[in-house]
Short mmCIF file of C-alpha atoms in Angstrom, two decimals:
data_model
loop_
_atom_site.label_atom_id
_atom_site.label_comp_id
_atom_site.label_asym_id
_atom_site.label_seq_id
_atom_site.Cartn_x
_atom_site.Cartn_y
_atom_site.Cartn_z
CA UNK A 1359 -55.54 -31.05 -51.26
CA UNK A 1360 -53.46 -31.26 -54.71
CA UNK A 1361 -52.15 -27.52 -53.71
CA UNK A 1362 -51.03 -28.79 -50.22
CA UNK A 1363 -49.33 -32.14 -51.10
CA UNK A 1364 -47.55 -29.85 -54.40
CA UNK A 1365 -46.10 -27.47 -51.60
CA UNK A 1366 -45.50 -30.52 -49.09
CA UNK A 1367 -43.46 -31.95 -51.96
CA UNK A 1368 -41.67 -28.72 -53.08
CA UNK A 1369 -40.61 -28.38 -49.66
CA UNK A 1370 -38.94 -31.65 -49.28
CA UNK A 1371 -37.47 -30.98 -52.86
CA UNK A 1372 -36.30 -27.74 -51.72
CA UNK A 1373 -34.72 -29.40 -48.50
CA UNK A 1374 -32.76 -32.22 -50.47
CA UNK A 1375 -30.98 -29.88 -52.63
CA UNK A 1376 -30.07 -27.39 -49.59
CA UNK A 1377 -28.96 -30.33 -47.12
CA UNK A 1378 -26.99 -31.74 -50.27
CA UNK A 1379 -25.41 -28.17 -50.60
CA UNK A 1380 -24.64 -28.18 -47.39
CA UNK A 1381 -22.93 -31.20 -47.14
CA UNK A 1382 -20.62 -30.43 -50.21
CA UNK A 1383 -19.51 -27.46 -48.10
CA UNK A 1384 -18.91 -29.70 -45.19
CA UNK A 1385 -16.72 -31.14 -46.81
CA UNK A 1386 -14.92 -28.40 -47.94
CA UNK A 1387 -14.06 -27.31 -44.97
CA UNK A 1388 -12.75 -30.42 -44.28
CA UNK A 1389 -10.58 -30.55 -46.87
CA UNK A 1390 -9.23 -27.46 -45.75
CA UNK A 1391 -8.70 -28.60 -42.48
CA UNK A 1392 -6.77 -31.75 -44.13
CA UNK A 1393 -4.93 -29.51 -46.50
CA UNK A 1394 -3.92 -27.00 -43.84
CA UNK A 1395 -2.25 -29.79 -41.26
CA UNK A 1396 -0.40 -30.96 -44.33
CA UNK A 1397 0.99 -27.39 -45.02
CA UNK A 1398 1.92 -27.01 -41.48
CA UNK A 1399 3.75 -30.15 -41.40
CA UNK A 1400 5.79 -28.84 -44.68
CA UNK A 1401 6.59 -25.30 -43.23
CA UNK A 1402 6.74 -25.47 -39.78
CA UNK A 1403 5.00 -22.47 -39.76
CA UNK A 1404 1.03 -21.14 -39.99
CA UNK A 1405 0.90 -18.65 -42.97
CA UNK A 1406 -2.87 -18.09 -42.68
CA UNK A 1407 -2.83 -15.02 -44.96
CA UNK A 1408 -0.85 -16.65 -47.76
CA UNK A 1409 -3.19 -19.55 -47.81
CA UNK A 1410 -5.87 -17.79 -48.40
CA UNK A 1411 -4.83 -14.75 -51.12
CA UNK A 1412 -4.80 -17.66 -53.91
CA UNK A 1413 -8.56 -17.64 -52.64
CA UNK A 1414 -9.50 -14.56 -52.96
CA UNK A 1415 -7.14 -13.83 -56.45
CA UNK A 1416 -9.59 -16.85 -58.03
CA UNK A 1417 -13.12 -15.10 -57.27
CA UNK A 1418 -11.69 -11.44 -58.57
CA UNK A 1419 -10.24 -13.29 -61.85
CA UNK A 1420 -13.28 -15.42 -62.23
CA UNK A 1421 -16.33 -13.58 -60.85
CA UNK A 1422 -15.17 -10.09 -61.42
CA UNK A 1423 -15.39 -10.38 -66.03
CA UNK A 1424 -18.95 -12.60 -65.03
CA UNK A 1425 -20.40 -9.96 -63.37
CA UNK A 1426 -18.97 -6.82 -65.67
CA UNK A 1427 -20.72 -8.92 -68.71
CA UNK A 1428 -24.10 -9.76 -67.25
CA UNK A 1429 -24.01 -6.40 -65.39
CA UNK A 1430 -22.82 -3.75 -68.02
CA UNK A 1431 -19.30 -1.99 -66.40
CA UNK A 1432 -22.30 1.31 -65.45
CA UNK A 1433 -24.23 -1.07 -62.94
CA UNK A 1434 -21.41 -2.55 -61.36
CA UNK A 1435 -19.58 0.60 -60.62
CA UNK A 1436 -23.15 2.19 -59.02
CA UNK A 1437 -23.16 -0.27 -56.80
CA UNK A 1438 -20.00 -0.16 -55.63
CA UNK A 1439 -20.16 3.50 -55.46
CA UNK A 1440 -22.79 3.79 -53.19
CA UNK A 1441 -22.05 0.56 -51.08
CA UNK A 1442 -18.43 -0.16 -51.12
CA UNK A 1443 -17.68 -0.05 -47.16
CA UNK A 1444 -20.00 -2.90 -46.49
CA UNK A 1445 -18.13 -5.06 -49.08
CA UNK A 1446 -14.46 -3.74 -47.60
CA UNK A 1447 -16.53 -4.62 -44.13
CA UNK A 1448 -17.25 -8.09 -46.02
CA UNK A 1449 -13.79 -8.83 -47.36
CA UNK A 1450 -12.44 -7.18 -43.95
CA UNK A 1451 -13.74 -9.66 -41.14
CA UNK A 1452 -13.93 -12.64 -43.88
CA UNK A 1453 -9.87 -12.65 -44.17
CA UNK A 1454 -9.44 -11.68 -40.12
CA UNK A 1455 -12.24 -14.77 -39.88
CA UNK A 1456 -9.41 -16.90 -41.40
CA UNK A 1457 -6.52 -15.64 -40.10
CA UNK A 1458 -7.27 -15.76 -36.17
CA UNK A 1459 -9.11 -19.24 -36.92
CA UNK A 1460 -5.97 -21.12 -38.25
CA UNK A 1461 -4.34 -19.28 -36.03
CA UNK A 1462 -5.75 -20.33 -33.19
CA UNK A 1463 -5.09 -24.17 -33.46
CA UNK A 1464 -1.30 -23.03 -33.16
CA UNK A 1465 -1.88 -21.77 -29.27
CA UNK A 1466 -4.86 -23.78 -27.86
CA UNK A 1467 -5.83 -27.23 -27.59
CA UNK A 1468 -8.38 -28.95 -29.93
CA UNK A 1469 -11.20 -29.29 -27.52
CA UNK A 1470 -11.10 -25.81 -26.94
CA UNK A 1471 -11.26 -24.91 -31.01
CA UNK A 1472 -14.30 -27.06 -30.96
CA UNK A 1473 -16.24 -25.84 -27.94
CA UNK A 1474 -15.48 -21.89 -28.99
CA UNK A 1475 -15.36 -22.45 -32.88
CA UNK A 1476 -19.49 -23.13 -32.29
CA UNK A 1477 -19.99 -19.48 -30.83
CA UNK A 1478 -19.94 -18.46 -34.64
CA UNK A 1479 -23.96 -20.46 -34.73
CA UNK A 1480 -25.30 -18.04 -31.82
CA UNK A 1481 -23.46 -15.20 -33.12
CA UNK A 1482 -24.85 -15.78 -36.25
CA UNK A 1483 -28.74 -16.06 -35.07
CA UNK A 1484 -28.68 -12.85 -32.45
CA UNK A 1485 -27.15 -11.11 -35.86
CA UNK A 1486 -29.88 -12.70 -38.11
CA UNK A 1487 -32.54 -11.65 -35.38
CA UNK A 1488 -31.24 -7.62 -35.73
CA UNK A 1489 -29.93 -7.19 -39.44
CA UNK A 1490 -32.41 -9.32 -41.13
CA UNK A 1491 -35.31 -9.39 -38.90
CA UNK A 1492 -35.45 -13.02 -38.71
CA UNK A 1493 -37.89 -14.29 -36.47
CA UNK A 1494 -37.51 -17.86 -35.53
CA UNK A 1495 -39.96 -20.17 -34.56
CA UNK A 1496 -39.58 -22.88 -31.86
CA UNK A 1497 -39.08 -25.81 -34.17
CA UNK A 1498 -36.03 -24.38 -35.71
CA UNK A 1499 -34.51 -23.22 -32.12
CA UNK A 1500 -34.98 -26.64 -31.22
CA UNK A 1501 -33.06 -28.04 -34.70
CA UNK A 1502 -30.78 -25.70 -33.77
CA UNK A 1503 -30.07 -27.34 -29.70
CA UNK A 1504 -30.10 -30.65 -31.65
CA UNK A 1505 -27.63 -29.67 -34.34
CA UNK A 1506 -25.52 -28.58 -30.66
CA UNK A 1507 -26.21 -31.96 -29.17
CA UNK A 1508 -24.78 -33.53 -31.86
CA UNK A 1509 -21.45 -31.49 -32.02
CA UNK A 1510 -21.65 -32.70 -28.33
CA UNK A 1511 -21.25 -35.93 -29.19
CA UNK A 1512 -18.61 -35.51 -31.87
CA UNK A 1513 -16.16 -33.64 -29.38
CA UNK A 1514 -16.71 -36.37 -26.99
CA UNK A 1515 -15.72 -38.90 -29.42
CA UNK A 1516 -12.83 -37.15 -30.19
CA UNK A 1517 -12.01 -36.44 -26.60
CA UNK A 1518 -12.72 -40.47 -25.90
CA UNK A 1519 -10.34 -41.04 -28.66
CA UNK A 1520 -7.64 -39.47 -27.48
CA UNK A 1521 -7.22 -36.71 -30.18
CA UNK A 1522 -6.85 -33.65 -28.12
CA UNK A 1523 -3.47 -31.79 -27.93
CA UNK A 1524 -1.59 -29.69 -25.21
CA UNK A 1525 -2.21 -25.95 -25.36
CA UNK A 1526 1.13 -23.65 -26.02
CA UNK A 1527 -1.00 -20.64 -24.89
CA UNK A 1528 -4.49 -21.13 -24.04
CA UNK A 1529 -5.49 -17.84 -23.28
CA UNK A 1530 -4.35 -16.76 -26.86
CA UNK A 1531 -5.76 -18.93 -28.50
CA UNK A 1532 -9.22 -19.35 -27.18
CA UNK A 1533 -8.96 -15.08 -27.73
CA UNK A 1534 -8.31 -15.69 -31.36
CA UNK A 1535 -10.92 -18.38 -31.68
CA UNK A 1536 -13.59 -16.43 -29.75
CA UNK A 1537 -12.62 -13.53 -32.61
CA UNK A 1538 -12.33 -15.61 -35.77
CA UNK A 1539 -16.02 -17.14 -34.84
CA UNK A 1540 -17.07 -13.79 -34.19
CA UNK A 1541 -15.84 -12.34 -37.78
CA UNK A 1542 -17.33 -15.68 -39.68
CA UNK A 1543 -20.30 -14.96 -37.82
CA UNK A 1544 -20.53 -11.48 -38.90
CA UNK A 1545 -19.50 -12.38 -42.61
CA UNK A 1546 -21.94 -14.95 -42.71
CA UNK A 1547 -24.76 -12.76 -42.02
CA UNK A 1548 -23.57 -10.17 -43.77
CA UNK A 1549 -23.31 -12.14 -47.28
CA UNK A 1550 -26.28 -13.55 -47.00
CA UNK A 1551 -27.94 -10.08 -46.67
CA UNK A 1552 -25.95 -8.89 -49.92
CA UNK A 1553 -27.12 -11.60 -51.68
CA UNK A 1554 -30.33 -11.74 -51.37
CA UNK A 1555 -30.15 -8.10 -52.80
CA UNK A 1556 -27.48 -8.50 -55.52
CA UNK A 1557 -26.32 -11.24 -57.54
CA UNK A 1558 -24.29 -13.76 -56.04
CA UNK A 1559 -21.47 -13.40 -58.77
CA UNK A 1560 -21.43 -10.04 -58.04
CA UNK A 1561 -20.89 -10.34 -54.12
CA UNK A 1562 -17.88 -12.57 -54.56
CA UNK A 1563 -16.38 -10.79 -57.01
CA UNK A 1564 -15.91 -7.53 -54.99
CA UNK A 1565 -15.57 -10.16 -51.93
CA UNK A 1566 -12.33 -11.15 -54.21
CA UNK A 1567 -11.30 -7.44 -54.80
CA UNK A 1568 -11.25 -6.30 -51.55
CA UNK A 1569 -10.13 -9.48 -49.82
CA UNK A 1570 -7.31 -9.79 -52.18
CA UNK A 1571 -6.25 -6.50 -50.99
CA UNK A 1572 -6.97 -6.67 -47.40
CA UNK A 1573 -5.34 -10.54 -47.22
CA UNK A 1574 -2.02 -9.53 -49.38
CA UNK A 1575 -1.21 -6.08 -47.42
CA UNK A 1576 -1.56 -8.30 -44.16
CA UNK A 1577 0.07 -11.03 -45.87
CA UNK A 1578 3.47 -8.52 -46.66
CA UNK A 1579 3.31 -7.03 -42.85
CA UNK A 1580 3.27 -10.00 -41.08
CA UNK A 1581 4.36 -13.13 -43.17
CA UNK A 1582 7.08 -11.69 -45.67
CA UNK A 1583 9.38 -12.97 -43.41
CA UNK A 1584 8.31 -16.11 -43.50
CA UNK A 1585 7.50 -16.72 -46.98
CA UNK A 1586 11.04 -14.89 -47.58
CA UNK A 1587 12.84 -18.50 -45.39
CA UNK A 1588 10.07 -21.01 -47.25
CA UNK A 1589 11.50 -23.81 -49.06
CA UNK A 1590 9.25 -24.27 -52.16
CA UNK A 1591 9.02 -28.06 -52.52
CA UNK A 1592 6.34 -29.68 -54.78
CA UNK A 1593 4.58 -30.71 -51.63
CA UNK A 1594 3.79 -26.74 -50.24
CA UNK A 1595 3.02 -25.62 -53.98
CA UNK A 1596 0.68 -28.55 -54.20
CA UNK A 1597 -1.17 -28.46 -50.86
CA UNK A 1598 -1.03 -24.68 -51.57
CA UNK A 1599 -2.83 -24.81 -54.85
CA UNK A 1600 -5.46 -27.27 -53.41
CA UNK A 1601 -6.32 -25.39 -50.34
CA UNK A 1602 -7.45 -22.32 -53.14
CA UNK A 1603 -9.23 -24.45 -55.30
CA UNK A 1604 -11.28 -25.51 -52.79
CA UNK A 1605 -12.05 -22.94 -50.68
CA UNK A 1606 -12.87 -21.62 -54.18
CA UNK A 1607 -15.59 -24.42 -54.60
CA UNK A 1608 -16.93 -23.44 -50.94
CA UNK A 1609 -16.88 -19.59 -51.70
CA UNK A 1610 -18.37 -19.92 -54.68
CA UNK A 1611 -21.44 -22.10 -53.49
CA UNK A 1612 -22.24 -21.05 -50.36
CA UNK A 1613 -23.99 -17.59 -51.60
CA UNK A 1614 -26.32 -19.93 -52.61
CA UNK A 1615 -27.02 -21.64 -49.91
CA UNK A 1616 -27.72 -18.47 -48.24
CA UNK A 1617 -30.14 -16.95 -50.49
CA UNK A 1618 -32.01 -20.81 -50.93
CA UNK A 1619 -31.85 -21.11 -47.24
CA UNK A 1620 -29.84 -18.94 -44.20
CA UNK A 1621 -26.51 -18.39 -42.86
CA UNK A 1622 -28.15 -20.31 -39.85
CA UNK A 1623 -28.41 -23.37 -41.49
CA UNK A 1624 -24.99 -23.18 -43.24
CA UNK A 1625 -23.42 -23.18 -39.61
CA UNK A 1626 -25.47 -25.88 -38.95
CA UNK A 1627 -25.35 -27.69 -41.90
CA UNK A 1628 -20.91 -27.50 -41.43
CA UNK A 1629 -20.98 -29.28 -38.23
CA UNK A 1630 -20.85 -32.39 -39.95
CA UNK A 1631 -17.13 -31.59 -41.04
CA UNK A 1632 -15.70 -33.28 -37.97
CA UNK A 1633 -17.74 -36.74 -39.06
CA UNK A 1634 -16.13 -36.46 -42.62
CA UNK A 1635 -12.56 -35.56 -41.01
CA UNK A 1636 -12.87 -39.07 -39.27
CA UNK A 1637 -13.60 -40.34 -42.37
CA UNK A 1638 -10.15 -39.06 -43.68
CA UNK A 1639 -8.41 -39.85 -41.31
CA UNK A 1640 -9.85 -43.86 -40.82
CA UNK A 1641 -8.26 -44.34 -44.79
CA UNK A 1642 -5.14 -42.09 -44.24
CA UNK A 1643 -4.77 -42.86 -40.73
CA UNK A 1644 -6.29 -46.32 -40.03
CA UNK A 1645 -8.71 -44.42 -37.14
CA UNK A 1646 -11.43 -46.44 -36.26
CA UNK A 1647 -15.26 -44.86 -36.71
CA UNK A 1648 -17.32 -45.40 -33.32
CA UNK A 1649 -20.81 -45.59 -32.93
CA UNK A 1650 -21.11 -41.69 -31.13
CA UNK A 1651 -19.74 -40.59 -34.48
CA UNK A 1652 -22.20 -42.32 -36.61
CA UNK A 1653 -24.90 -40.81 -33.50
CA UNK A 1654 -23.66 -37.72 -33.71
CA UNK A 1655 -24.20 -37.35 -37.53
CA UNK A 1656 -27.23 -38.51 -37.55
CA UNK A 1657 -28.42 -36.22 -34.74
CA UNK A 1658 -27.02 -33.21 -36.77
CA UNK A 1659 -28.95 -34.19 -40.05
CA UNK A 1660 -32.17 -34.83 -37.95
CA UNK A 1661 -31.52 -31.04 -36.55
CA UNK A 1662 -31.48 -29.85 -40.07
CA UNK A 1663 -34.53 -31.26 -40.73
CA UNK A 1664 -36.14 -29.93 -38.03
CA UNK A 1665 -35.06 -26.41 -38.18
CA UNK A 1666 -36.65 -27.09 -42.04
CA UNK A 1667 -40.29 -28.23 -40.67
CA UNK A 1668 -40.80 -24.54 -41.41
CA UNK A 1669 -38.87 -23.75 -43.91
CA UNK A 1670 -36.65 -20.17 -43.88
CA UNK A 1671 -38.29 -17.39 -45.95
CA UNK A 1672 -37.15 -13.91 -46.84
CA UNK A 1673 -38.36 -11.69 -44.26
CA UNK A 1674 -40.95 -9.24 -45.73
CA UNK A 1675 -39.41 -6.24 -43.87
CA UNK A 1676 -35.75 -7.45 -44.11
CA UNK A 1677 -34.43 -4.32 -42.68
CA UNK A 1678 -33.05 -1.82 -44.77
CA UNK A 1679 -29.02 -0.78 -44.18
CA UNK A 1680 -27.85 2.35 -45.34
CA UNK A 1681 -26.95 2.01 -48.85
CA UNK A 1682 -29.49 -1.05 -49.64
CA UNK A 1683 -32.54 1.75 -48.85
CA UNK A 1684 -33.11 2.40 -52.34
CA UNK A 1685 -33.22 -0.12 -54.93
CA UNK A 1686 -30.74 0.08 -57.81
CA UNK A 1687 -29.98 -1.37 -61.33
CA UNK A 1688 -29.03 -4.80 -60.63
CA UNK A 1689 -30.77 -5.43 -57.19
CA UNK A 1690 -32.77 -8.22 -55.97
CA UNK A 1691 -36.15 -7.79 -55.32
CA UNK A 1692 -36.57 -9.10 -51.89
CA UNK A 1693 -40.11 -10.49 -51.75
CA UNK A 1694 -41.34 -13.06 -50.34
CA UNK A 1695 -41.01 -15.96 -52.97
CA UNK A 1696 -39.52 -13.70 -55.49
CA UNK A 1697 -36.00 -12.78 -56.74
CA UNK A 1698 -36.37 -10.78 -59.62
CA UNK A 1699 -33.68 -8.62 -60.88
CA UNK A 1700 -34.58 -4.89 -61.19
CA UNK A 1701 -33.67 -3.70 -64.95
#
């Protein structure tokens, strides 16, 4: 009885800190969200690329010396030797994630942004299913309808309120929101299967190498002219330097999230970034907060807690990509309750 009211404990333990992680990412991304209408307003113009190279400069100047200390220089380059495409595959649909995303509110209207920006959540289970071997059980595809219902809710309270805008070009954009989902959904899944191999400082490191790359090479093709007619006033540099730090904050802590929990209940857990954009917007904006808001939060969280009745484990024959078939210096071992680093 003591052993089952420990684990019955643990688990609830286990679920406050991921639902509090979850939340802090939430509202990250609505920060960016904030910070990125700002910018727009300033320029004119969507730059998604030079938003995010700041990002991705941070994590290779931060996490690149962590993991070449706690690594040795000879561990870091064997793993990148014998598994650099899947972190240029990584840093590849991570920066096309962002770019067709913020994008994409420049064509279409808001309702459709918010309808298509939740394909990323089945995406991300049908890729969990194949490249993990998750296997779900009916309580958490039920968390996961209720999570739905309550993004339901939220859209309708927007749509109630009047907050949808006229598409310029609906086709394009729903296009480029149907393939920014699609990459987050594939870089979600694809992180968290890196990380529960290799330390987390170590994925976003080379995440910051190769995205830095990838996003400023795409950045000089297709913004230089742009940037080249910017006006730098105190506001763009400001909103600039914000939107990096915290994406940083949401880059840097959601590897964790991954490994404690799932890139499933990361998507889930982020639908409550719409409640905490009202929130901005009721003390910038004098909005008023509805009851279908407060509903539809509510219904998310209780979805998170019932996708957690059983909590996510490690799969005991997470399947094994090329590259991640043999275990090297530095990796993860994968069972089942374990993540011990092999010397």
């Amino acid at each position: 009885m003591a052993i089952v009211i420990g684990n019955v404990v643990g688990n609830w333990q286990h679920f406050a800190v991921i639902l509090v992680i979850g939340q802090i990412l939430s509202l990250c991304i609505t920060s960016t969200s904030v910070i990125s209408n700002k910018l727009a307003e300033y320029q004119n113009v969507t730059v998604p690329n030079f938003q995010s190279f700041l990002v991705y400069a941070l994590l290779l100047v931060v996490y690149m010396p962590v993991a070449l200390v706690r690594l040795g220089p000879r561990v870091v380059w064997e793993n990148i030797r014998q598994r650099f495409y899947w972190y240029v595959l990584l840093a590849a649909v991570d920066v096309e994630g962002n770019y067709f995303v913020i994008k994409a509110y420049s064509y279409t209207s808001l309702l459709s942004c918010m309808l298509l920006d939740t394909w990323t959540l089945p995406c991300v289970v049908v890729l969990s299913f194949f490249m993990l071997k998750v296997r779900y059980r009916w309580t958490q595809i039920l968390g996961v309808l209720v999570c739905l219902g309550g993004m339901g809710l939220l859209i309708k309270g927007d749509m109630d309120a009047g907050k949808n805008y006229k598409a310029v070009d609906v086709v394009k954009g729903d296009i480029f929101m149907l393939i920014g989902a699609t990459c987050y959904a594939l870089s979600n899944t694809l992180e968290e299967f890196i990380v529960r191999h290799r330390p987390q400082y170590e994925t976003v490191a080379w995440l910051g190498f190769f995205g830095t790359i990838i996003n400023g090479v795409q950045m000089g093709i297709i913004e230089h002219s742009a940037l080249s007619n910017m006006v730098w006033t105190k506001e763009i540099v400001g909103c600039t330097i914000g939107f990096g730090l915290v994406m940083f904050v949401l880059y840097s802590l959601a590897p964790f999230l991954f490994r404690m929990s799932s890139a499933t209940f990361y998507n889930l857990s982020i639908m409550t970034s719409d409640f905490y954009g009202l929130i901005f917007a009721k003390y910038m904006f004098h909005d008023k907060i509805t009851p279908i808001y407060a509903g539809a939060f509510t219904m998310i969280v209780v979805g998170l807690l019932v996708y957690h009745v059983f909590p996510y484990k490690c799969p005991e024959h997470m399947a094994r990509l090329p590259g991640f078939r043999e275990q090297l210096p530095g990796d993860v071992e994968i069972s089942p309750g374990t993540h011990r680093m092999v010397a």
